[in-house]
Short mmCIF file of C-alpha atoms and ligand atoms in Angstrom, two decimals:
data_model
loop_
_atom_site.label_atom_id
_atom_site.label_comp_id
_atom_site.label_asym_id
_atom_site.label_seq_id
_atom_site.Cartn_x
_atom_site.Cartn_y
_atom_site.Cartn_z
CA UNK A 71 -133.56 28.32 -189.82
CA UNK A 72 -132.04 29.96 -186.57
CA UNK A 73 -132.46 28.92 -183.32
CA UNK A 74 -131.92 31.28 -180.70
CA UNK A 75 -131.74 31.19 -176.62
CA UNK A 76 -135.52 32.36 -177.55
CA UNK A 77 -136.32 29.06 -179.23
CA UNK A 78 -134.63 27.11 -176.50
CA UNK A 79 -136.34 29.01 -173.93
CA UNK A 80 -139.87 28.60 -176.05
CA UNK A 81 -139.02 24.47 -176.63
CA UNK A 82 -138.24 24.18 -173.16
CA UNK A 83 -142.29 25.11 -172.75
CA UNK A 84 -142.84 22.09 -174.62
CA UNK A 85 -141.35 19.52 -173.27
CA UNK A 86 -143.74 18.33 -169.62
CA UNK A 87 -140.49 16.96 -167.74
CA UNK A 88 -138.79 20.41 -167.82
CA UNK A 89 -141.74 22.23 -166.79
CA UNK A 90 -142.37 20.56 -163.85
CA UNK A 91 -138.97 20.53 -162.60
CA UNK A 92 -137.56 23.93 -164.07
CA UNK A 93 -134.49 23.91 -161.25
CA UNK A 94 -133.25 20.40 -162.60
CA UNK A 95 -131.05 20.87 -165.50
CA UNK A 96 -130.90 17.81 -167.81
CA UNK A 97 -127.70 17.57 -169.22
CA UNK A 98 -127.93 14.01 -169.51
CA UNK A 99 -129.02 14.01 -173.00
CA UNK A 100 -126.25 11.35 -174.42
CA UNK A 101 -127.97 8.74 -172.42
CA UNK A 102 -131.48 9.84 -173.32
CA UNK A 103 -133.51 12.82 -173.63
CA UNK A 104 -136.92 14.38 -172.50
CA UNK A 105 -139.69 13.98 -174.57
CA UNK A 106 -142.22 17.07 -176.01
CA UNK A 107 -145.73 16.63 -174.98
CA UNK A 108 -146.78 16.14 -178.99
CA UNK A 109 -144.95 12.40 -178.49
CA UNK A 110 -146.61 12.10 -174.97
CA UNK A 111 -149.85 12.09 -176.83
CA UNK A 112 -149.05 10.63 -179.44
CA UNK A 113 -148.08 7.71 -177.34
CA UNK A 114 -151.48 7.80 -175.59
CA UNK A 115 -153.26 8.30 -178.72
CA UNK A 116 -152.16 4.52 -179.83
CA UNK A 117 -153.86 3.38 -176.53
CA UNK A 118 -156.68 4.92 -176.56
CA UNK A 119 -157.80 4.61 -180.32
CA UNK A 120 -156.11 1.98 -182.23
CA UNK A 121 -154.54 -0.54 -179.94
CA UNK A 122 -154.82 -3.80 -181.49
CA UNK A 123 -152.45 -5.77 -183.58
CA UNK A 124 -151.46 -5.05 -187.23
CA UNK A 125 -153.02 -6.78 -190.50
CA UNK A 126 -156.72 -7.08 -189.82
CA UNK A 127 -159.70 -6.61 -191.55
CA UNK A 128 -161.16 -4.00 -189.47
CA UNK A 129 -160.76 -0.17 -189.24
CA UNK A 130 -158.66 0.21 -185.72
CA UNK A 131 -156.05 -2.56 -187.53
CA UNK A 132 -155.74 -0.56 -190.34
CA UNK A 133 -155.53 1.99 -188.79
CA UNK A 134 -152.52 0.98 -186.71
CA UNK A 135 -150.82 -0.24 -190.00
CA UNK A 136 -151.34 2.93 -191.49
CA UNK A 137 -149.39 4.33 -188.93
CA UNK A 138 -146.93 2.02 -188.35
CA UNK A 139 -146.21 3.07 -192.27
CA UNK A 140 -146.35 6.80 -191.46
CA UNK A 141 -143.68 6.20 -188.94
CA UNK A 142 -141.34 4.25 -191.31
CA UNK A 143 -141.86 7.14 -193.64
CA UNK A 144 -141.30 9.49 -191.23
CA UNK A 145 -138.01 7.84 -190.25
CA UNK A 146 -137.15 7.36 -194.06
CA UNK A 147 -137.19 11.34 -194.17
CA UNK A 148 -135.40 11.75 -191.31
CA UNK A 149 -132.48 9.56 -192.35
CA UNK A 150 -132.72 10.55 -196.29
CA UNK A 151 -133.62 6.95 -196.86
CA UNK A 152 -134.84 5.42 -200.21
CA UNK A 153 -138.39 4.61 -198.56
CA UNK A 154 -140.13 3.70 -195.23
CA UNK A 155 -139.56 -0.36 -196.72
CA UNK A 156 -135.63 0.33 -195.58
CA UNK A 157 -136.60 1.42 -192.08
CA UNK A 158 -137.03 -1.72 -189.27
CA UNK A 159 -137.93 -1.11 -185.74
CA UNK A 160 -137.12 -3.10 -182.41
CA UNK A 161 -136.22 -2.61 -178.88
CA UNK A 162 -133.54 -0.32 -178.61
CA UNK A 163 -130.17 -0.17 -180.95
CA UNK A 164 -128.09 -3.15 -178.95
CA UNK A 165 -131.17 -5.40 -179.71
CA UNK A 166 -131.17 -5.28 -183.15
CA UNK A 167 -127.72 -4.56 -183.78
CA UNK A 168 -127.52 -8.37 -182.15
CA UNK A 169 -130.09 -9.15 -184.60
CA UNK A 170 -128.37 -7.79 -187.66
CA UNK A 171 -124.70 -9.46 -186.44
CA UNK A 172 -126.02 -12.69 -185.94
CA UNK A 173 -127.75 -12.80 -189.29
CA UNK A 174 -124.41 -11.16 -191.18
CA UNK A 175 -122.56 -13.73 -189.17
CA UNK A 176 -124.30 -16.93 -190.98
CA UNK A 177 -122.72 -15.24 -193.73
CA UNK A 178 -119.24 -15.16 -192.85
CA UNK A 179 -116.77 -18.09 -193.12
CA UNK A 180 -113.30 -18.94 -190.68
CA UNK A 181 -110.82 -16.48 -190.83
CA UNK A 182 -113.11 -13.78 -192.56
CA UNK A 183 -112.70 -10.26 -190.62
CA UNK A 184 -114.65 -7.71 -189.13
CA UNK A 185 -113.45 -4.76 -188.46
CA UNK A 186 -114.31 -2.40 -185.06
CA UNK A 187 -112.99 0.32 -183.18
CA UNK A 188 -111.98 1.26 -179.89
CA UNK A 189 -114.00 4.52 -179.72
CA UNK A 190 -117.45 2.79 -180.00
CA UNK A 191 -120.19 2.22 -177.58
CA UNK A 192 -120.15 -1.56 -176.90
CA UNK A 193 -123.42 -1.55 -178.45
CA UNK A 194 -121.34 -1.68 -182.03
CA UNK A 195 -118.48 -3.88 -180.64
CA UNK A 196 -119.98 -6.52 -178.85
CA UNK A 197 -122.36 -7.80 -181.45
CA UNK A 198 -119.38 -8.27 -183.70
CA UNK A 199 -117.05 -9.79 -181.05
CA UNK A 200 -119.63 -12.22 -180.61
CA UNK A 201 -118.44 -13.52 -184.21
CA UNK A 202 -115.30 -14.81 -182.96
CA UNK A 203 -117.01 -17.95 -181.95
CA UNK A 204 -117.45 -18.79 -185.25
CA UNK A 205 -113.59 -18.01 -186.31
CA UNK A 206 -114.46 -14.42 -187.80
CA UNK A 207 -111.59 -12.43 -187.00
CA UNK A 208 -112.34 -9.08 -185.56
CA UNK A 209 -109.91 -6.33 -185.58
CA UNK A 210 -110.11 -3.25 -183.93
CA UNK A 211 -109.00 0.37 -185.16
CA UNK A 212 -107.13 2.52 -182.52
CA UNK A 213 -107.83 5.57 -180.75
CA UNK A 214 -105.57 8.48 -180.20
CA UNK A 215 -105.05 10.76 -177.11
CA UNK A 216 -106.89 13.61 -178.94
CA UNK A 217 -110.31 11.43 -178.85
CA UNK A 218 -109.97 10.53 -182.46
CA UNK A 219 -109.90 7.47 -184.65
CA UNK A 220 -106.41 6.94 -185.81
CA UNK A 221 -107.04 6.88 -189.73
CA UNK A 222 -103.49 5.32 -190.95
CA UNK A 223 -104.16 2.36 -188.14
CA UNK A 224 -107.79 2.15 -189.93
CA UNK A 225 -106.05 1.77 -193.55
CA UNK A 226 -103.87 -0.36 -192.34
CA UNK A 227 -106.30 -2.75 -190.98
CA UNK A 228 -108.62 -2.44 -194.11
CA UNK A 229 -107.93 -5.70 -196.03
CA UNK A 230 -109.20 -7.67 -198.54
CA UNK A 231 -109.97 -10.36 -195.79
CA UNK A 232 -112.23 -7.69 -194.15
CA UNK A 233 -116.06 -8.57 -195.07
CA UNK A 234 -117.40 -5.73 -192.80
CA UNK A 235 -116.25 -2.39 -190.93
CA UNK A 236 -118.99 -1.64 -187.66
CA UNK A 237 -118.29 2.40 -186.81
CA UNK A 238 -119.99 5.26 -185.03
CA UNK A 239 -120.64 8.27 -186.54
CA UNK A 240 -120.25 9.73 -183.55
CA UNK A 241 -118.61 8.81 -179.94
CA UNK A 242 -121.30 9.10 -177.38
CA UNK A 243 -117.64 9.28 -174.59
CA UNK A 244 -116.28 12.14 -176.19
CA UNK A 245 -118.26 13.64 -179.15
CA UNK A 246 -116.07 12.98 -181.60
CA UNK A 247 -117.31 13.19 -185.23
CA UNK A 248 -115.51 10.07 -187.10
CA UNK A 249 -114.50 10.94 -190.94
CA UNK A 250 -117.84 8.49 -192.58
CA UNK A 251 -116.58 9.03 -195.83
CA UNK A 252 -113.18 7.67 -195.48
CA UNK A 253 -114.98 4.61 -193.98
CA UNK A 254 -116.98 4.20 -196.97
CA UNK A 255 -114.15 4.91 -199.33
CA UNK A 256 -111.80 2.05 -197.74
CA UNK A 257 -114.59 -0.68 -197.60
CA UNK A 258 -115.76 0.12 -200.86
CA UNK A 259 -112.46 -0.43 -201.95
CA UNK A 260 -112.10 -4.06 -200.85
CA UNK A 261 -116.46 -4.62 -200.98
CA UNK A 262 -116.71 -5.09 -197.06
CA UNK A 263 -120.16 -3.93 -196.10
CA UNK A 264 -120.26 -1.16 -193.67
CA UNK A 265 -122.96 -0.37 -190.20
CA UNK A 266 -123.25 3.04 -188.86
CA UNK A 267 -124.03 3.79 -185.15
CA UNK A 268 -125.67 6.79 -185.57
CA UNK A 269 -127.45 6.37 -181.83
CA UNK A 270 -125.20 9.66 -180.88
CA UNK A 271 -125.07 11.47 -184.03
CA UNK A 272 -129.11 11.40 -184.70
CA UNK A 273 -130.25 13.77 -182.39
CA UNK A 274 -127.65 16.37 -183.47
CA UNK A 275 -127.23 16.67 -187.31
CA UNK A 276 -129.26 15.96 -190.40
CA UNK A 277 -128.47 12.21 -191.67
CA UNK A 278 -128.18 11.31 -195.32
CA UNK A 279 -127.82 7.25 -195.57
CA UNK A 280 -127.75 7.44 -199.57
CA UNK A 281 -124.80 9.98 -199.27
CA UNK A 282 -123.16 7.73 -196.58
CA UNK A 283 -123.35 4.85 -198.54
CA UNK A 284 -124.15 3.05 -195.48
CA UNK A 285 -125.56 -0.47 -196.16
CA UNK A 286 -127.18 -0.34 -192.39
CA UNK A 287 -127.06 2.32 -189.71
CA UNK A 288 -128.88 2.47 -186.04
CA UNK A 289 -130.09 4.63 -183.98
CA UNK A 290 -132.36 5.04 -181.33
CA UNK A 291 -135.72 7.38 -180.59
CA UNK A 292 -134.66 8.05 -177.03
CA UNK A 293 -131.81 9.99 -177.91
CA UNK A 294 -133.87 12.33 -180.38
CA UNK A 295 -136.92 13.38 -177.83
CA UNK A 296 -138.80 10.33 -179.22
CA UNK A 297 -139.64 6.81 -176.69
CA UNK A 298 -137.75 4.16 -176.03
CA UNK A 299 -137.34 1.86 -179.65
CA UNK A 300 -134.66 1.22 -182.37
CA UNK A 301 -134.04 1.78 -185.54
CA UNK A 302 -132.38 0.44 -188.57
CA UNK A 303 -131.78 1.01 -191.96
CA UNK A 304 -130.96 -1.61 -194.56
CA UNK A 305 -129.84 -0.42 -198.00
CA UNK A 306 -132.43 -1.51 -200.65
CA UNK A 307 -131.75 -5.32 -200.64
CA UNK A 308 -129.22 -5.78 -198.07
CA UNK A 309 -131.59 -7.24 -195.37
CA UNK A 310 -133.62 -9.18 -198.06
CA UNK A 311 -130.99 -11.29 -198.37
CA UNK A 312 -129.87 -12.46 -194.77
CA UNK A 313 -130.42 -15.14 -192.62
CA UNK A 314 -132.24 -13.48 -189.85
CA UNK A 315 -133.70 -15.14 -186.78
CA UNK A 316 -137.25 -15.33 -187.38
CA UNK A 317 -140.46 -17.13 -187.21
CA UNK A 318 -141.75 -19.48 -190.53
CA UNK A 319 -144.92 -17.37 -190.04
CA UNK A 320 -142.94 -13.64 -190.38
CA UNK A 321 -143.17 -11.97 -193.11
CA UNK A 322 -139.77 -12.75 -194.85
CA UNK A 323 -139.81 -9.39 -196.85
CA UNK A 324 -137.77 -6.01 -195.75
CA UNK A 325 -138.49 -4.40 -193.42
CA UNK A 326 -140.01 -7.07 -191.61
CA UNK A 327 -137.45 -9.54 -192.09
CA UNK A 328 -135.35 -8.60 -188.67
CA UNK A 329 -138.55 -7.44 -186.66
CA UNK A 330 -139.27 -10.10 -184.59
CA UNK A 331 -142.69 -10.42 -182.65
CA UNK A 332 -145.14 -7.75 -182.17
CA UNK A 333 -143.32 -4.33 -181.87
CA UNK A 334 -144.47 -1.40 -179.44
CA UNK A 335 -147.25 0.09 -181.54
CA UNK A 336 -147.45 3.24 -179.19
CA UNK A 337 -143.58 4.11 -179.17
CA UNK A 338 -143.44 3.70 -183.08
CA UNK A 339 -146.02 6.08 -183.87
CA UNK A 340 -144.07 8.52 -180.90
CA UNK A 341 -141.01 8.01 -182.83
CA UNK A 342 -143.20 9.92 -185.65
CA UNK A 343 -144.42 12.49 -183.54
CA UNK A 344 -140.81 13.27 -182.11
CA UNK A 345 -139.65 13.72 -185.44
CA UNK A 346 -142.66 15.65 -186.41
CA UNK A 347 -141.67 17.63 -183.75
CA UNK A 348 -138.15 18.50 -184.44
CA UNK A 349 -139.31 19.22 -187.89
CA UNK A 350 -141.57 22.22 -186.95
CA UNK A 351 -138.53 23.93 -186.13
CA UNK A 352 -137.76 24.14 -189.52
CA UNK A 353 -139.22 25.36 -192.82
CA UNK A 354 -139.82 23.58 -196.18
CA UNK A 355 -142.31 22.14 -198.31
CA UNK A 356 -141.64 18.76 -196.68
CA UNK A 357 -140.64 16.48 -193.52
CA UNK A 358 -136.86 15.84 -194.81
CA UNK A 359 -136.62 20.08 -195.78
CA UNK A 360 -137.81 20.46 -192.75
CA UNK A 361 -135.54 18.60 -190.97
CA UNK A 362 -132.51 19.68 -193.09
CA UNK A 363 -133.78 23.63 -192.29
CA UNK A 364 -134.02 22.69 -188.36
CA UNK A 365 -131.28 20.88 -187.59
CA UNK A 366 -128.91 23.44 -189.32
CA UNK A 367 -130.21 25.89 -186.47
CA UNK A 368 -130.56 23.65 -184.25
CA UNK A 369 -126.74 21.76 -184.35
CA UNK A 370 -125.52 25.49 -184.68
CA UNK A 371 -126.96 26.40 -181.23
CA UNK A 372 -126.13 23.46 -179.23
CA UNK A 373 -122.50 24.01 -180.74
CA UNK A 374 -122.02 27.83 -179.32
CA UNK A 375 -123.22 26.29 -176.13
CA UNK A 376 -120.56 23.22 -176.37
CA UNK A 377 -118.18 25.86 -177.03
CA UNK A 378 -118.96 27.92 -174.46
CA UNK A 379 -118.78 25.26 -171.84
CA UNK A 380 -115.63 23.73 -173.14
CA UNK A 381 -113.76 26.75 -173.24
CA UNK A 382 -114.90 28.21 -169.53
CA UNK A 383 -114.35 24.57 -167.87
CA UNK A 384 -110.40 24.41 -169.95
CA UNK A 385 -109.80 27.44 -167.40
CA UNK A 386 -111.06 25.91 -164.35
CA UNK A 387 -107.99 25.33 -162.63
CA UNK A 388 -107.32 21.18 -161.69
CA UNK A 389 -110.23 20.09 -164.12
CA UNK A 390 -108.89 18.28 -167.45
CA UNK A 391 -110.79 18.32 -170.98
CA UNK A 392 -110.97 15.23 -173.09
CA UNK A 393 -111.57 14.60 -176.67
CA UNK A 394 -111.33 16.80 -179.79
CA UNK A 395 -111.48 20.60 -179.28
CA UNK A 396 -113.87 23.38 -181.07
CA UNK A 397 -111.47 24.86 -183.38
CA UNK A 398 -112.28 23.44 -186.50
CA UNK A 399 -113.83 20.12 -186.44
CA UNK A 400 -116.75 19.23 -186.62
CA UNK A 401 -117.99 17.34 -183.51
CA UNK A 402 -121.32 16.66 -181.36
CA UNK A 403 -121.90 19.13 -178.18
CA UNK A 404 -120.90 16.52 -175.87
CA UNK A 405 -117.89 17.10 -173.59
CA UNK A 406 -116.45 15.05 -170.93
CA UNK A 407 -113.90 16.00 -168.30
CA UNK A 408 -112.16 14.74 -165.16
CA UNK A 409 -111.06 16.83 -161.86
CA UNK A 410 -107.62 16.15 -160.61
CA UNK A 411 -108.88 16.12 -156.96
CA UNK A 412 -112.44 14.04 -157.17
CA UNK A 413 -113.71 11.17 -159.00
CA UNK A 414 -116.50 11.49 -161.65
CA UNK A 415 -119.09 9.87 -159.33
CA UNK A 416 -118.33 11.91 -156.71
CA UNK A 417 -118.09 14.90 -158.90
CA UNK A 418 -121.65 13.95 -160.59
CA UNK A 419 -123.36 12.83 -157.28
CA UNK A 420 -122.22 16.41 -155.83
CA UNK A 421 -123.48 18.23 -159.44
CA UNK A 422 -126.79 15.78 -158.61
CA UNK A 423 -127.65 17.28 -154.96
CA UNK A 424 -128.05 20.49 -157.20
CA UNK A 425 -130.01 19.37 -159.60
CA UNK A 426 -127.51 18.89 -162.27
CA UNK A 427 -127.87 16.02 -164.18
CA UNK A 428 -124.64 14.72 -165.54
CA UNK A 429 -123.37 10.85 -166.63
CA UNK A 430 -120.20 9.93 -164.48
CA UNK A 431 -118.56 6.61 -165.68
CA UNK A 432 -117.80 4.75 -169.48
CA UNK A 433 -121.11 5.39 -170.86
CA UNK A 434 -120.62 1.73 -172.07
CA UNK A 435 -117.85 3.36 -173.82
CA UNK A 436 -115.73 1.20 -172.11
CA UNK A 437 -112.65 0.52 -174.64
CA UNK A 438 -112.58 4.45 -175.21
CA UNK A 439 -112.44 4.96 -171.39
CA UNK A 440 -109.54 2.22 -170.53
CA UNK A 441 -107.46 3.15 -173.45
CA UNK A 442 -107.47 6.84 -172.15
CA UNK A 443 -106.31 5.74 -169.07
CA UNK A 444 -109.01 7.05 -167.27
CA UNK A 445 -111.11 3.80 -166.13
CA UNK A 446 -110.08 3.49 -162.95
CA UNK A 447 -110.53 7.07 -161.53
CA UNK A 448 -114.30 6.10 -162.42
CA UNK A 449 -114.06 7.57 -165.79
CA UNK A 450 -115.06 10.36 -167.14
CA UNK A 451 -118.12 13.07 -166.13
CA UNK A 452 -119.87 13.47 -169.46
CA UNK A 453 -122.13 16.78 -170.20
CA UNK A 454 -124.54 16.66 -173.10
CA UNK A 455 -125.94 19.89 -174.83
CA UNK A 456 -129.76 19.03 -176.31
CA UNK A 457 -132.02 21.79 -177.86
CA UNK A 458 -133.35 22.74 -174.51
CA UNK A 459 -130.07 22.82 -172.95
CA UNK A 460 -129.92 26.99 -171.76
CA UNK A 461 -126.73 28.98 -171.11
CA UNK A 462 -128.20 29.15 -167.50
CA UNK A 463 -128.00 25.78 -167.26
CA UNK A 464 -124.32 25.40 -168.07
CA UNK A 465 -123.23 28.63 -165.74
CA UNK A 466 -124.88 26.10 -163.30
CA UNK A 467 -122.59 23.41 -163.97
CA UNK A 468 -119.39 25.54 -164.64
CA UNK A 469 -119.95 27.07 -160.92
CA UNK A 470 -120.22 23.79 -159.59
CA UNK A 471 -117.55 22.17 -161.11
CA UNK A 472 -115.49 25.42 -160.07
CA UNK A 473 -116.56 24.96 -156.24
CA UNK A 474 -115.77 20.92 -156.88
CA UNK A 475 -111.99 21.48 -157.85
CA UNK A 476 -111.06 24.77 -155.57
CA UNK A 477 -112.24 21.97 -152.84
CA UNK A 478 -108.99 21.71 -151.26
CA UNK A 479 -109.71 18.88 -148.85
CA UNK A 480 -109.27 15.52 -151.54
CA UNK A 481 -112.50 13.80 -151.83
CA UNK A 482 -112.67 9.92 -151.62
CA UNK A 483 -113.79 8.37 -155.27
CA UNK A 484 -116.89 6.32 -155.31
CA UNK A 485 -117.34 3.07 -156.84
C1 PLP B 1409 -123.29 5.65 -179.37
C2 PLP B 1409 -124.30 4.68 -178.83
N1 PLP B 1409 -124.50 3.53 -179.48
C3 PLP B 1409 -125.39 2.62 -179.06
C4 PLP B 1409 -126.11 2.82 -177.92
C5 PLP B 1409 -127.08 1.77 -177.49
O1 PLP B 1409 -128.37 2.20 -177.75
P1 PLP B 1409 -129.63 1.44 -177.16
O2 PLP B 1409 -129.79 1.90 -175.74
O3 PLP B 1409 -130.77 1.89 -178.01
O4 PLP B 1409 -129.39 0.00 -177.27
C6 PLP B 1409 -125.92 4.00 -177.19
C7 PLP B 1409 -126.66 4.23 -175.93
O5 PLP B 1409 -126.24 4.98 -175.10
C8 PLP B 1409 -125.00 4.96 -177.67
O6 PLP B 1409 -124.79 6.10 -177.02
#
């Protein structure tokens, strides 16, 4: 289904944070987004009729299980996943992508490898890193100038030693859309297991985890207008099988198997509601249609705007453009620049007095950012297009970042 400036303009109405401060323009999306007022309630909701713990025999327990079920069914739609029994929740994406390496890890013997990449949020590097102390070799695929992964260096590096590949779908630096498929090809080939960080990628485009082949992905509600919680997908039997930290009392089964104490009842069933909510953008007989049918208008809108700012700020005079261009790849409406004559914190602090909220820095992209070269002018100022980002909003910013780098007098970097 289309979405328009209308619809932006009309969503924008729906989400409390942006009605109460209309003049601050959230472009910050990358590092978390604004929620709708359906997941503010829905949040509330929890507190006010059900909250008690799961698994007892009396109606407000059951009733929390039954939505802690809706949610994982909810999530199974949005991902294209086999059933809610593949989707686990926890704190946030770094928490239980710990989880899932340290459970892998018991698996793995001296001198097996991992592979990694230098594009990825440290989120999906450190985890595996952290297998080193027990011999695992980890490797690490290249990035080039243009932003991309450097797919002969990721052949090369694909072995049969390699017993699992960690990669985003998405670079949450630079927007860059990695080729999945290829991935899945290459570790297929050689039967290394491979993770998907989907944390940037979710809140953009539709997700298919059967079509990935992806034996886990992550991502995280935050980014998608949802609270603050984690998700993962296991493939049917891949987390049945591994040694995950966990109590003698837990139940031992997927999807329970990695979720360790009692979870945030409130946020889960808000992760439902925020994906409720991005489906009634769409049409279809049911959530996943829905979802397909919205996020087709909704990535093509927040790609125009992308476009639209990437293209006006490659004219601004002193300001440089990172990361793969418009042309003809496919990539996420994030784009991150630098100014010749001001640091990123200084350029963001200045955007900030004027209500422009934009991420200076690595993002905890922080391999992506040193191997660029860019690290220690503070890195790079990152904008983020969301489904209530307007074209206002981004004349803002390109008139800002146009006074910022005319500014003939050299301003002194922060931090
Ligand atoms: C690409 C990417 N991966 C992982 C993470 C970590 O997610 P979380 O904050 O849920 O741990 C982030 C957060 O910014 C991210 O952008």
């Amino acid at each position: 289904m289309a979405y328009t400036h209308e619809d932006c303009l009309r969503a924008r109405q729906d989400f409390p944070a942006l009605r109460r401060a209309p003049h601050l323009a959230y472009l910050d999306g990358p590092a978390g987004s604004q929620v709708p007022r359906a997941v503010v309630e829905a949040i509330a909701d929890v507190y006010a009729s059900c909250n008690v713990n799961t698994r007892g025999n009396f109606a407000p327990s059951r009733e929390v299980d039954r939505r802690l079920d809706a949610a994982r069914g909810a999530v199974a739609a949005f991902l294209g996943a086999e059933s809610g029994a593949c989707i686990s929740f926890g704190q946030n994406m770094t928490t239980l992508n710990f989880a899932l390496s340290a459970a892998i890890g018991r698996t793995l013997h001296k001198g097996d490898e991992v592979l990694i990449t230098q594009l990825d949020h440290e989120a999906n590097r450190g985890p595996w890193i952290g297998l080193e102390e027990r011999g695992v070799v980890v490797r690490e695929v290249r990035v080039l100038e243009s932003g991309e992964l450097d797919y002969a260096d990721m052949a090369a590096r694909i072995s049969p030693r390699t017993k699992l590949f960690a990669l985003g779908a998405s670079a949450n630096s630079l927007g860059t859309v990695n080729d999945l498929a290829l991935a899945r090809r290459l570790t297929h080939e050689v039967g290394a297991l491979l993770v998907i960080d989907a944390v940037h990628y979710a809140p953009h485009f539709p997700i298919d985890v059967q079509a990935l082949g992806a034996d886990f992905l992550l991502c995280s509600a935050y980014k998608f207008y949802g609270p603050h919680g984690g998700v993962l997908y296991s493939r049917p039997g891949a987390l049945d099988r591994l040694p995950t930290d966990r109590l003698s009392t837990q139940d031992p089964e997927a999807p329970f198997r990695i979720e360790t104490g009692t979870l945030n009842h409130a946020a889960i069933h808000g992760v439902r509601a925020a994906i409720e909510y991005l489906a009634s953008w769409g049409r279809g007989a049911s959530l996943r249609e829905r979802l397909i049918d919205a996020f087709s208008g909704i990535s093509e809108y927040e790609h125009g705007l992308a476009r639209y700012y990437h293209e006006a700020v490659e004219r601004i005079r002193g300001i440089r453009v990172w990361g793969p261009g418009f042309a003809t790849r496919v990539r996420a409406p994030t784009v991150s620049v630098t100014l010749a004559n001001c640091g990123a914190a200084e350029a963001a602090t200045r955007l900030g007095e004027h209500g422009i909220c934009v991420w200076d820095g690595n993002f905890y992209a922080a391999r992506a950012v040193e191997v660029l070269g860019v690290a220690e002018r503070g890195g790079l100022l990152r904008t983020g297009i969301s489904m209530y980002s307007s074209r206002e909003e981004i004349d803002r910013l390109l008139e800002g970042l146009g006074e910022i780098a005319a500014n003939r007098v050299n301003i002194a970097m922060r931090g």
